[in-house]
Coordinates of C-alpha atoms and ligand atoms in Angstrom, one line a residue:
X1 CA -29.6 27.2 2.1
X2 CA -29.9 31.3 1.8
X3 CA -29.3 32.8 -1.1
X4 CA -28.5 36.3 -1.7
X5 CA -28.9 38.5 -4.5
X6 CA -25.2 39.4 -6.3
X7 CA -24.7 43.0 -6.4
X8 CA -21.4 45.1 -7.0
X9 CA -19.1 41.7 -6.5
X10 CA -20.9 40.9 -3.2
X11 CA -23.5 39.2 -1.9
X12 CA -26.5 41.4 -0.3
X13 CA -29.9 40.3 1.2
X14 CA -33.0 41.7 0.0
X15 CA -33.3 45.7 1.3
X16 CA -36.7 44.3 3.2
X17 CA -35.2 41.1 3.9
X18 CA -37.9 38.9 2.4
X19 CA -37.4 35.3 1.4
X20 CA -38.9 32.9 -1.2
X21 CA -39.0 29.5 -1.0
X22 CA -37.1 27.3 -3.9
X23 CA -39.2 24.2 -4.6
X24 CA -37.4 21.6 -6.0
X25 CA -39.5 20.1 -8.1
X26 CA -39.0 16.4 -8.2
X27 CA -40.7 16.4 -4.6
X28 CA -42.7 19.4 -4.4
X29 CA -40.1 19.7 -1.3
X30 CA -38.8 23.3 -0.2
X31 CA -34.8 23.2 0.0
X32 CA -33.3 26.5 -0.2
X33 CA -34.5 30.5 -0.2
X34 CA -34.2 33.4 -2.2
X35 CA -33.9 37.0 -1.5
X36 CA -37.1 38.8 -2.4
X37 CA -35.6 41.7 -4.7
X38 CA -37.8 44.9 -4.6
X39 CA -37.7 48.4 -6.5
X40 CA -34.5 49.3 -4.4
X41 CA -32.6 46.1 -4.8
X42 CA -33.2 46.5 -8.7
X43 CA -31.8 50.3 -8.2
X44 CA -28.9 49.4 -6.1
X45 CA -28.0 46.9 -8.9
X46 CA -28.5 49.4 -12.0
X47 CA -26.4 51.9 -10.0
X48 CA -23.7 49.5 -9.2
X49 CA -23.6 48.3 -13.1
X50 CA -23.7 52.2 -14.1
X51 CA -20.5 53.4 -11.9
X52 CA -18.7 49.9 -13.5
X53 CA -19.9 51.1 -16.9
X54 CA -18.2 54.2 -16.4
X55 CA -15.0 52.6 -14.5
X56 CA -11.7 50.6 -16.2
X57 CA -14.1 47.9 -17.9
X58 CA -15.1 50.5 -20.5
X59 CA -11.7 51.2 -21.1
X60 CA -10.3 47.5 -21.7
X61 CA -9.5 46.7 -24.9
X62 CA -11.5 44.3 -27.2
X63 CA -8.6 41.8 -27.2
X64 CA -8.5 42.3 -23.5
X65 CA -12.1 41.6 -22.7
X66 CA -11.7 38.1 -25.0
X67 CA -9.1 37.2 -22.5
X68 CA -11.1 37.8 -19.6
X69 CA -14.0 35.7 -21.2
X70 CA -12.2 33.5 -21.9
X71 CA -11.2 33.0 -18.4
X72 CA -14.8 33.0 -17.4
X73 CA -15.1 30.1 -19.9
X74 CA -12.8 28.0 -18.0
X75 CA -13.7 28.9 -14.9
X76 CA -16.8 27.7 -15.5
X77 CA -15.7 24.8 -17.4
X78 CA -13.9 23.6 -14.3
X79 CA -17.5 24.5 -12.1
X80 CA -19.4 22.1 -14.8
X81 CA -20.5 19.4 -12.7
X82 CA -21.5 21.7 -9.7
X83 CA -23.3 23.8 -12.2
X84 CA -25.0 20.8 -13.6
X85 CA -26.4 19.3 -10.5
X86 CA -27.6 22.5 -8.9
X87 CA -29.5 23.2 -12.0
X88 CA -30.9 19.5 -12.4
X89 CA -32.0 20.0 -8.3
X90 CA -33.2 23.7 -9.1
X91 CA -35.1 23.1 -12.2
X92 CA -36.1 19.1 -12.1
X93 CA -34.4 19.0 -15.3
X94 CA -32.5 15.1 -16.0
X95 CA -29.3 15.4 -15.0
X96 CA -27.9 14.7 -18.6
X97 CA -29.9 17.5 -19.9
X98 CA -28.6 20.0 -17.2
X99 CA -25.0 18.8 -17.6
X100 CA -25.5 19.9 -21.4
X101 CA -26.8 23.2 -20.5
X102 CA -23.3 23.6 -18.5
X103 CA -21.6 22.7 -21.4
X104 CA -23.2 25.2 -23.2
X105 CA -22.6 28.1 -20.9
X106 CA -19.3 27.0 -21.5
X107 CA -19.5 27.4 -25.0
X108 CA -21.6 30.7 -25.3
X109 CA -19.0 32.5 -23.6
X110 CA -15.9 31.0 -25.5
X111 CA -17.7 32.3 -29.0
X112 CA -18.1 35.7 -27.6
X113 CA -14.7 35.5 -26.5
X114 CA -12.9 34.9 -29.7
X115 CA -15.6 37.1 -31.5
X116 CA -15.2 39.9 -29.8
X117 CA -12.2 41.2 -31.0
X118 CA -14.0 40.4 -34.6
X119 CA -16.4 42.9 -34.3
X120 CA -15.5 46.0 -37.0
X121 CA -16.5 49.2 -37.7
X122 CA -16.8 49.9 -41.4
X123 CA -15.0 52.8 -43.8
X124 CA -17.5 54.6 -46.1
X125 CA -15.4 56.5 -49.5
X126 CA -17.0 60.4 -49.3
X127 CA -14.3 61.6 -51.3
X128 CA -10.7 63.1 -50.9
X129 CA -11.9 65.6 -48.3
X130 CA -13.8 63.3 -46.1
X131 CA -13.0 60.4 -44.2
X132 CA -16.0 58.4 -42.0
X133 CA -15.9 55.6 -40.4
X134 CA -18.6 53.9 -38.0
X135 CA -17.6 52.6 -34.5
X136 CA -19.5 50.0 -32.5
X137 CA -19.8 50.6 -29.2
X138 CA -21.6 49.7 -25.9
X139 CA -24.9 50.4 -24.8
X140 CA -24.4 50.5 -21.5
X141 CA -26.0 48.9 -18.8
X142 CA -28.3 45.9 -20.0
X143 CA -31.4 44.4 -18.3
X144 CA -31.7 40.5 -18.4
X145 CA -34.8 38.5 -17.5
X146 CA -34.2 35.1 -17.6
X147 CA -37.0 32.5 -17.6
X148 CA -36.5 29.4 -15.7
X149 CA -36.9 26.5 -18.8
X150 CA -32.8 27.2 -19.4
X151 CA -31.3 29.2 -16.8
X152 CA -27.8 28.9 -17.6
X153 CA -28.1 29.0 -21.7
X154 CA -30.6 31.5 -21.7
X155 CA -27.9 33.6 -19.6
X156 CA -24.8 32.6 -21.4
X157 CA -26.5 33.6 -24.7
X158 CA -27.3 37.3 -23.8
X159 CA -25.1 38.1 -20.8
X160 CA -21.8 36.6 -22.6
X161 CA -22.4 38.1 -25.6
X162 CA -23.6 41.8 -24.0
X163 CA -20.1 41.6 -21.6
X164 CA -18.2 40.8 -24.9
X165 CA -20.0 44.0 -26.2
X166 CA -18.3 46.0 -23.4
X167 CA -21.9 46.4 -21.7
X168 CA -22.5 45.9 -17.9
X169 CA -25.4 43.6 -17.3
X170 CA -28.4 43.3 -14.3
X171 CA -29.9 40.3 -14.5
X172 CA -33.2 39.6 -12.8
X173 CA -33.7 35.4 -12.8
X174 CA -37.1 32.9 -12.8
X175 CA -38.2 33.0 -9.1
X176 CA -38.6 29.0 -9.7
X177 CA -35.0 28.8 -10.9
X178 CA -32.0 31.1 -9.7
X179 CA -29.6 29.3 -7.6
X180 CA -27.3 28.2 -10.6
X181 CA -26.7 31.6 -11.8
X182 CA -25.6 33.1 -8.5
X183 CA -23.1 30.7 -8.8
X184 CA -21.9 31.4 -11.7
X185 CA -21.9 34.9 -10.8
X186 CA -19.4 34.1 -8.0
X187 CA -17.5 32.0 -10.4
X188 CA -17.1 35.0 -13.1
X189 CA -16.4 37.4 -9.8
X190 CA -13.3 34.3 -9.4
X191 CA -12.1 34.3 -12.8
X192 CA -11.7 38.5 -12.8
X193 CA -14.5 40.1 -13.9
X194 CA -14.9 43.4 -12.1
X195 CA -17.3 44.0 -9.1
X196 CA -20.6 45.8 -10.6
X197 CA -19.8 44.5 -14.1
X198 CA -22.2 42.0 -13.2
X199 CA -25.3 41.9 -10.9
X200 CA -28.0 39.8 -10.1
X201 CA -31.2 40.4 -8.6
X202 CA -33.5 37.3 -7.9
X203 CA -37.1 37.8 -6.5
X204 CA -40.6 37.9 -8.2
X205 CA -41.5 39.0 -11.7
X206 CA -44.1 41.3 -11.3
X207 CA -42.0 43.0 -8.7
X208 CA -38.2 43.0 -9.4
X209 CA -38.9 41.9 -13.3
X210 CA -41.2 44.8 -13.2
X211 CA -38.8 47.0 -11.5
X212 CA -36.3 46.3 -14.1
X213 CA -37.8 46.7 -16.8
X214 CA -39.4 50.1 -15.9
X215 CA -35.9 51.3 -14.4
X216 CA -34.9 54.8 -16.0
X217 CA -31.3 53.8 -16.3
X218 CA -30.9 50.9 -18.2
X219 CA -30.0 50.7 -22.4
X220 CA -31.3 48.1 -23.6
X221 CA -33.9 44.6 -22.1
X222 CA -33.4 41.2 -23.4
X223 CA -36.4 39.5 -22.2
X224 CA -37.2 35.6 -22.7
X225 CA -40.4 34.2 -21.4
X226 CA -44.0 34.3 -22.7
X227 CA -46.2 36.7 -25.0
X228 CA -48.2 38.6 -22.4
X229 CA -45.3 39.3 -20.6
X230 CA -43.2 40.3 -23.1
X231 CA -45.5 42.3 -24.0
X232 CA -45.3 44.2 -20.4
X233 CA -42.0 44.6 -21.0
X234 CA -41.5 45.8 -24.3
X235 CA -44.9 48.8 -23.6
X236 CA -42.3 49.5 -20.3
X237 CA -39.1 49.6 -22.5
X238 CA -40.9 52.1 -24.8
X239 CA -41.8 54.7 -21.9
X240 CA -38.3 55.2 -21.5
X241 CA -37.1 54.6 -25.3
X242 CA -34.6 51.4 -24.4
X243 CA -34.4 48.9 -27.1
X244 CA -35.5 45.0 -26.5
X245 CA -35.0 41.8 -27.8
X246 CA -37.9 39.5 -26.8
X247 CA -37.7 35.5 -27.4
X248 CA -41.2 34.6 -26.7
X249 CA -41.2 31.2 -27.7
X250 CA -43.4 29.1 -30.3
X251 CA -45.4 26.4 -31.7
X252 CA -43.0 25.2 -34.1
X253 CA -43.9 22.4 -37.0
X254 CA -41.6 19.2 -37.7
X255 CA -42.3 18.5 -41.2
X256 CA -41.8 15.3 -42.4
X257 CA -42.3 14.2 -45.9
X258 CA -43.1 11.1 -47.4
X259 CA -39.5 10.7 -48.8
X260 CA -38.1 11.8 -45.8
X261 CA -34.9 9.6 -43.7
X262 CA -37.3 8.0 -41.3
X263 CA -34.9 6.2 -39.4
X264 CA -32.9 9.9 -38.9
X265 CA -36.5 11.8 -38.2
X266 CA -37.7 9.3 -35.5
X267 CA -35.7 10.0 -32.6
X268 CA -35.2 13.7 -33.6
X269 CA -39.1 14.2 -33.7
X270 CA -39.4 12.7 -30.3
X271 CA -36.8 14.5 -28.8
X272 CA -37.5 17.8 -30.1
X273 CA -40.7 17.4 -27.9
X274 CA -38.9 15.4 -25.0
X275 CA -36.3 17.5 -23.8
X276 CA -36.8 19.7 -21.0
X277 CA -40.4 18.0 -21.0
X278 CA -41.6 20.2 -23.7
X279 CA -40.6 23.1 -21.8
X280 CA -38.7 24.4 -24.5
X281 CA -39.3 27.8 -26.5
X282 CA -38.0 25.9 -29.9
X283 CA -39.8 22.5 -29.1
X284 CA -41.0 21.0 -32.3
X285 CA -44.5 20.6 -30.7
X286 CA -46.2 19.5 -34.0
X287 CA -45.2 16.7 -36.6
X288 CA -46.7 17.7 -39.6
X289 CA -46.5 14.1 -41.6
X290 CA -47.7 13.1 -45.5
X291 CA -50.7 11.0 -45.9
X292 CA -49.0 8.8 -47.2
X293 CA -46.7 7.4 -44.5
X294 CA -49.0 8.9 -41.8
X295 CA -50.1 5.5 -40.7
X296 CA -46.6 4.2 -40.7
X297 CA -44.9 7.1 -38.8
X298 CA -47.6 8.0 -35.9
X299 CA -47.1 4.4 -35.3
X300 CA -43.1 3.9 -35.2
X301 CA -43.7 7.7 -32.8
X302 CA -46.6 6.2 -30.3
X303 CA -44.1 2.9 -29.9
X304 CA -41.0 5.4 -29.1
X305 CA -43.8 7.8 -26.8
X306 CA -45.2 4.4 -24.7
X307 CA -41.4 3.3 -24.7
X308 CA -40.7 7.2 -22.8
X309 CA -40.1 7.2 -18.6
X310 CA -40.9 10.0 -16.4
X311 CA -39.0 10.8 -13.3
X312 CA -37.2 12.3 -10.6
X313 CA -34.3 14.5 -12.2
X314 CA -31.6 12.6 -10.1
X315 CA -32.7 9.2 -11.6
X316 CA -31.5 11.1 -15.2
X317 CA -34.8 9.4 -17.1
X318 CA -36.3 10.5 -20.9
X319 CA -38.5 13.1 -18.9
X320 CA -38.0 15.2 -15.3
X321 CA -41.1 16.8 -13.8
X322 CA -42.4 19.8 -14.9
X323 CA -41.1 23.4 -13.1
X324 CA -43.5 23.9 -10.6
X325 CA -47.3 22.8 -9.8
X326 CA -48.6 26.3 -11.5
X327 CA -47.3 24.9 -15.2
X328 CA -48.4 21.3 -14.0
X329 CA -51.9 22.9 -14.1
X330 CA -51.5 24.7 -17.2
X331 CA -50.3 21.7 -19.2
X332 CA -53.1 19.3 -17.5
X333 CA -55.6 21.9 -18.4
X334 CA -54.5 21.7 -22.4
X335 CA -55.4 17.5 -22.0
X336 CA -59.2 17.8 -20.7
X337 CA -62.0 17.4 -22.6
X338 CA -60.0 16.2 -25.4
X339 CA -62.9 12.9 -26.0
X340 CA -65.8 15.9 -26.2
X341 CA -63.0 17.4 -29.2
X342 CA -62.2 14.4 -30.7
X343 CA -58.9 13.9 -30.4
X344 CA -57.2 10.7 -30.2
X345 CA -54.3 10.2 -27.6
X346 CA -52.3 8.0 -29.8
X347 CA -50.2 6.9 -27.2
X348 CA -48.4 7.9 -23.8
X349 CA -45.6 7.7 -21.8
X350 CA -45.1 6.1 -18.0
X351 CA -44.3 7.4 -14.8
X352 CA -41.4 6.0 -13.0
X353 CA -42.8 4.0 -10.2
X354 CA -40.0 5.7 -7.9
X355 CA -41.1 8.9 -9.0
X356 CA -41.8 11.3 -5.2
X357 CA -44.9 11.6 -5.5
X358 CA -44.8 15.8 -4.4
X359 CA -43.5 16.2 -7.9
X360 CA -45.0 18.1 -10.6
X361 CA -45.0 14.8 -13.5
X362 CA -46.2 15.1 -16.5
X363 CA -45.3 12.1 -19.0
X364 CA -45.3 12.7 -23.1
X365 CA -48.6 12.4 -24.6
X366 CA -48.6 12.0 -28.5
X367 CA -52.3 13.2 -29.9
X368 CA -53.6 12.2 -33.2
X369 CA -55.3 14.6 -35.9
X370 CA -55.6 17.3 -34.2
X371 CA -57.5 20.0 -36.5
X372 CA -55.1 23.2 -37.4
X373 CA -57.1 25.4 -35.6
X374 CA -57.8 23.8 -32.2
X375 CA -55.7 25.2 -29.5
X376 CA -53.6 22.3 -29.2
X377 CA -52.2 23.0 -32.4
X378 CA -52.1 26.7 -32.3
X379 CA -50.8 27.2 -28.6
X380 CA -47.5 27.2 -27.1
X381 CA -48.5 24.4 -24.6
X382 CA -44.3 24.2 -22.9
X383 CA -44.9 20.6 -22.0
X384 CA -44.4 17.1 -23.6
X385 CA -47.0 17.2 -25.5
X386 CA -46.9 16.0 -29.0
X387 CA -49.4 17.4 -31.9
X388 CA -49.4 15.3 -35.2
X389 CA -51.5 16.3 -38.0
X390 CA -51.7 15.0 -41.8
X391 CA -51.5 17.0 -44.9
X392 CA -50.9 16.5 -48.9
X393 CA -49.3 18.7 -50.9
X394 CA -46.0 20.8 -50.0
X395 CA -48.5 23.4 -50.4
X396 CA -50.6 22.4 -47.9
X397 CA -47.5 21.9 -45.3
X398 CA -46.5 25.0 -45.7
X399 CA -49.4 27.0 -45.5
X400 CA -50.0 24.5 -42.1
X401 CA -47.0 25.1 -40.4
X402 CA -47.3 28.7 -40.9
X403 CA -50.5 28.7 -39.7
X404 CA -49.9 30.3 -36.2
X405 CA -49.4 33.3 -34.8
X406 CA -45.8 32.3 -33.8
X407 CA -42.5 31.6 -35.6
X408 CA -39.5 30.7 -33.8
X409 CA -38.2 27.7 -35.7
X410 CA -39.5 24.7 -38.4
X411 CA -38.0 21.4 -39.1
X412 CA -37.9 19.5 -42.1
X413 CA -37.6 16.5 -43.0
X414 CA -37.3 15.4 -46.6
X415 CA -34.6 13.5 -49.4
X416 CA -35.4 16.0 -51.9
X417 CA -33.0 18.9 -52.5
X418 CA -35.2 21.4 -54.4
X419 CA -37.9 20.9 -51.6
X420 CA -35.1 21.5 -49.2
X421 CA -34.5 24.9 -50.7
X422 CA -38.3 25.9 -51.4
X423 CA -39.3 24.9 -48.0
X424 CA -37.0 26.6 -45.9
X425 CA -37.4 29.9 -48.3
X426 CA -41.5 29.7 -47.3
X427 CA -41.5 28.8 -44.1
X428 CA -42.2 31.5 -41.8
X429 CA -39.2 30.9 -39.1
X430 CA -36.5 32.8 -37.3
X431 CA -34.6 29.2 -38.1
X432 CA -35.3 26.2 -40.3
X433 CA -33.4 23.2 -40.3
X434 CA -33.3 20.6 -42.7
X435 CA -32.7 16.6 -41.6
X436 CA -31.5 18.0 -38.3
X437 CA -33.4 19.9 -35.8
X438 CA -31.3 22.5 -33.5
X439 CA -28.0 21.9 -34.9
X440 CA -26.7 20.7 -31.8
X441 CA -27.3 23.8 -30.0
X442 CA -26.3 26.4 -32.4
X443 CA -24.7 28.5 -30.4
X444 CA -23.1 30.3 -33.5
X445 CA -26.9 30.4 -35.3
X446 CA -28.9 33.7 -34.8
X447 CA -32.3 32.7 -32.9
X448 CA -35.4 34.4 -32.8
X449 CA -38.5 34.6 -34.5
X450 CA -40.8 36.8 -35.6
X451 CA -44.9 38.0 -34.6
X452 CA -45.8 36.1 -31.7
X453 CA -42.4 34.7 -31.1
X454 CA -40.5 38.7 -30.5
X455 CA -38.7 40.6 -31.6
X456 CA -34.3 41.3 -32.6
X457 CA -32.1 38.4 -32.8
X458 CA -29.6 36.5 -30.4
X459 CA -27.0 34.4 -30.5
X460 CA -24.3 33.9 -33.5
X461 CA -23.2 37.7 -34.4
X462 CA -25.8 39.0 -34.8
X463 CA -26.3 39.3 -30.7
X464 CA -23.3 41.8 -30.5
X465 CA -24.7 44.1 -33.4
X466 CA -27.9 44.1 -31.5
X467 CA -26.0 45.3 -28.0
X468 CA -23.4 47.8 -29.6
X469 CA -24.3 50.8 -31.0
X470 CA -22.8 52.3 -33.8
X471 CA -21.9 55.4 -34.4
X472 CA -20.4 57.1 -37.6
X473 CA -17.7 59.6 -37.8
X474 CA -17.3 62.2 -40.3
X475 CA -14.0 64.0 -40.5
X476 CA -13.2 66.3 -43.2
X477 CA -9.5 67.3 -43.7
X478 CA -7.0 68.6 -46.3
X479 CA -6.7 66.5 -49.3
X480 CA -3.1 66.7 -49.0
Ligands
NDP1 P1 -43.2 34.8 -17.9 O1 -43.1 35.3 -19.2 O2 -44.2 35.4 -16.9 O3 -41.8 34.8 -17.1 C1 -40.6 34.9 -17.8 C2 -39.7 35.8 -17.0 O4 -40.3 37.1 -16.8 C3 -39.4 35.3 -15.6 O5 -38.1 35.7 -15.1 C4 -40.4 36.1 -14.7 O6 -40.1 36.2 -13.4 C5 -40.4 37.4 -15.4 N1 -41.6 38.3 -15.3 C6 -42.8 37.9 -14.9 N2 -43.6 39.0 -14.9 C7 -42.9 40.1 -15.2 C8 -43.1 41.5 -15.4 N3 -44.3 42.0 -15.2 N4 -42.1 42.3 -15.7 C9 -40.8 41.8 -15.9 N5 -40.5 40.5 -15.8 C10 -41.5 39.6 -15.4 O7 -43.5 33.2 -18.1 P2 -44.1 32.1 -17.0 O8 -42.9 31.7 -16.2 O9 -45.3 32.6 -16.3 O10 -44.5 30.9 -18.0 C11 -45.8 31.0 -18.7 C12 -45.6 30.5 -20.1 O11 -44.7 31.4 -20.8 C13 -45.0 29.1 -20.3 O12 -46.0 28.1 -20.1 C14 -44.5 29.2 -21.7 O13 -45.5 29.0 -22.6 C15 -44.0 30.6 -21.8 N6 -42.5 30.7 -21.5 C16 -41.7 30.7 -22.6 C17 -40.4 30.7 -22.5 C18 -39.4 30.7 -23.6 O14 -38.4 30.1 -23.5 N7 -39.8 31.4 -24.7 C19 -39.8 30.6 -21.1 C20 -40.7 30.6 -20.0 C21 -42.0 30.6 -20.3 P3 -40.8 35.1 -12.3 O15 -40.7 33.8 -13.0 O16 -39.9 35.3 -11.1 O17 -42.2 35.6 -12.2

């Protein structure tokens, strides 16, 4: 399989005509190729996006573009399944975690769909003499670059809600994971979204991510993926004055006190660590757990970790393999030395004796008292690794969970209601979530954190204020 990039309602091949390999990553097997996007790719995309800016999209209606979503939303809908598989192959991703990605594609684009048409300017009283209003409207062309831990979410959260906006959108995917959104590219092109509305450019980071987020003509950069290179982005966004929204992931705390719902916390605990193999920006990578029930739950959580299999995406296990060998290295390099540290492994999961053995496995690893400032407590590892870590006082839990340079989201877990309400005012999150972790998705939830974890909000509302731009009006006229 060849895949070309998407660009003005057609597929192109790479200007120099170079080719990537996709590695699936259940068998460390090559199965498909990629165009190699360079600066002129990137250009012709921007350019194609720019004339569609300027064509009949930006004069549709709100009420029209929520049909046309909408359409997309069942268009895709019907594509689920395909979507799901090629994702699962493409990523190594379970096959019941990928179909629930699909689902919520799906569901990203519906919201923005019926909130569209939602999305008001405001009057402000000046007096008899003066009417203003403010009016929210598009940006303009918006850059996307989309890491490869949820291809199809991460798109359906910004690129639905920057179409609903009335934007046009280049999107420049993960190298290790593209083939799902060219599909769905041709599937929006199917269900009547204009040619150049949409354009995707796939290739290398450092060359067609760089490209993109150093091009001249673009409004605005929503960038997922890590720190340092969100950091690239944003120094690249500020040469030319384009606003971004960076999601750079975190190291977020699962609190769980001593009057907590064990039963209800178990299985969310685990999973919050499980899914995707850790290779989540939201994972709940450390259970922060009272003294007093320490003992009890690191036990029930190392007989729930053992209980964990690891395998080939197809076989739909508790765990796929990790993306490719590069973060197989990075997470193996988090787990040496721990005996010279003094850190426990409490317990760990098993590999699937089918499992290829090309792929890139890691199983879940749950580690005990792990001291706040080792890196394994303080880092965004992105695999199924499992921190746990005592303390007292609610005091001491918060100042703990806090205690990193990130900020994305917090869990807690606990019976009491005015501890509910303290905690989730103290804890330093983009989201906190009490006796539930993720609220099923969330699409309707603003997401993003603070420090370490970026900058701007997405998701919910709050995504379209981010990718309009308002403008107020001023009119004076006779008072009667
Ligand atoms: P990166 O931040 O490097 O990659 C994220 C996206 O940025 C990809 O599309 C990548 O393309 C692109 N990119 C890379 N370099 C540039 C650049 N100079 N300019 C513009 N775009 C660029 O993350 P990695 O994939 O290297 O993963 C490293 C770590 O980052 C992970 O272990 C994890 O900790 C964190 N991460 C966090 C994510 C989150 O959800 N918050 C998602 C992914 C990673 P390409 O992949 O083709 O190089």
């Amino acid at each position: 399989m060849e895949c070309r990039n998407w660009i003005d309602g057609q597929q192109l091949g790479a200007e120099g005509g170079g080719l990537l390999p996709v590695i699936d990553p259940s068998t460390g097997e090559t199965f498909a190729r990629l165009a190699q996007s360079s600066e002129v790719d990137i250009d012709w995309a921007v350019q194609a996006a720019r004339r569609a800016s300027q064509g009949p999209w930006s004069r549709l209606s709100a009420a029209q573009r929520s049909q046309l979503l909408l359409r997309c939303a069942r268009t895709l809908a019907d594509a689920r399944e395909e979507l799901a598989r090629l994702e699962s192959r493409d990523t190594g991703k379970p096959l019941r975690q990928a179909q629930s990605d699909a689902a919520a594609i799906v569901r990203y684009f519906e919201f923005y769909a019926g909130a569209v048409d939602k999305l008001h300017g405001q009057t402000i009283p000046l007096g008899w003499e003066m009417t203003a209003f403010t009016l929210r409207e598009p940006l303009g062309v918006t850059a996307h670059i989309i890491p490869w831990n949820y291809p199809l979410q991460i798109f359906g959260r910004s690129v639905a809600a920057s179409l609903a906006a009335g934007n046009t959108c280049v999107v420049k995917p993960a190298e290790d994971a593209s083939l799902s959104l060219l599909r769905v590219a041709e599937l929006l092109h199917e269900a009547g979204l204009p040619a150049g509305v949409l354009n995707i450019c796939t290739g290398l980071g450092k060359e067609a991510g760089q490209a993109l987020a150093a091009h001249t003509d673009i409004n605005h950069i929503s960038f997922t993926g890590s720190p340092d290179t969100g950091r690239q982005v944003a120094l690249q966004a500020a040469q030319n004055f384009v606003p971004v929204t960076l999601e750079l992931g975190g190291k977020s705390p699962q609190i769980v006190f001593s009057d907590a719902d064990l039963d209800a916390a178990l299985p969310v605990v685990v999973n919050a660590i499980v899914q995707n193999a850790g290779q989540t920006c939201s994972a709940g990578s450390r259970v922060l757990i009272q003294r007093a029930i320490y003992g009890d739950f690191t036990e029930r959580l190392a007989e729930a970790f053992k209980a964990l299999l690891t395998g080939a995406a197809s076989d739909n296990l508790d765990c796929g393999p990790l993306i490719s060998a590069q973060q197989q290295a990075r997470v193996r390099s988090y787990l040496e030395n721990l005996d010279q540290d003094g850190i426990v492994v409490l317990a760990k999961g098993k590999l699937d004796s089918k499992a290829p053995a090309g792929g890139f496995y890691q199983v879940p690893v749950l580690l005990d008292h792990v001291p706040v400032n080792h890196r394994l407590a303080q880092e965004e590892i992105f695999g199924p690794v499992l921190v746990a870590q005592p303390f007292g006082t609610e005091q001491e839990a918060i100042d703990m969970a806090n205690g990193t340079p990130y900020s994305l989201v917090a869990g807690v877990w606990t019976r009491d209601g005015a501890r509910q309400v303290r905690m989730a005012r103290q804890l330093r999150a983009g989201q906190v979530f009490v006796n539930n972790y993720g609220a099923a998705g969330g699409v309707e939830l603003p997401f993003g954190g603070t420090g370490q974890s970026g900058i701007g909000r997405e998701k919910g509302f709050e995504a379209l204020y981010a990718l309009t731009s308002l403008k107020t009006v001023a009119l004076r006229h006779a008072a009667s």
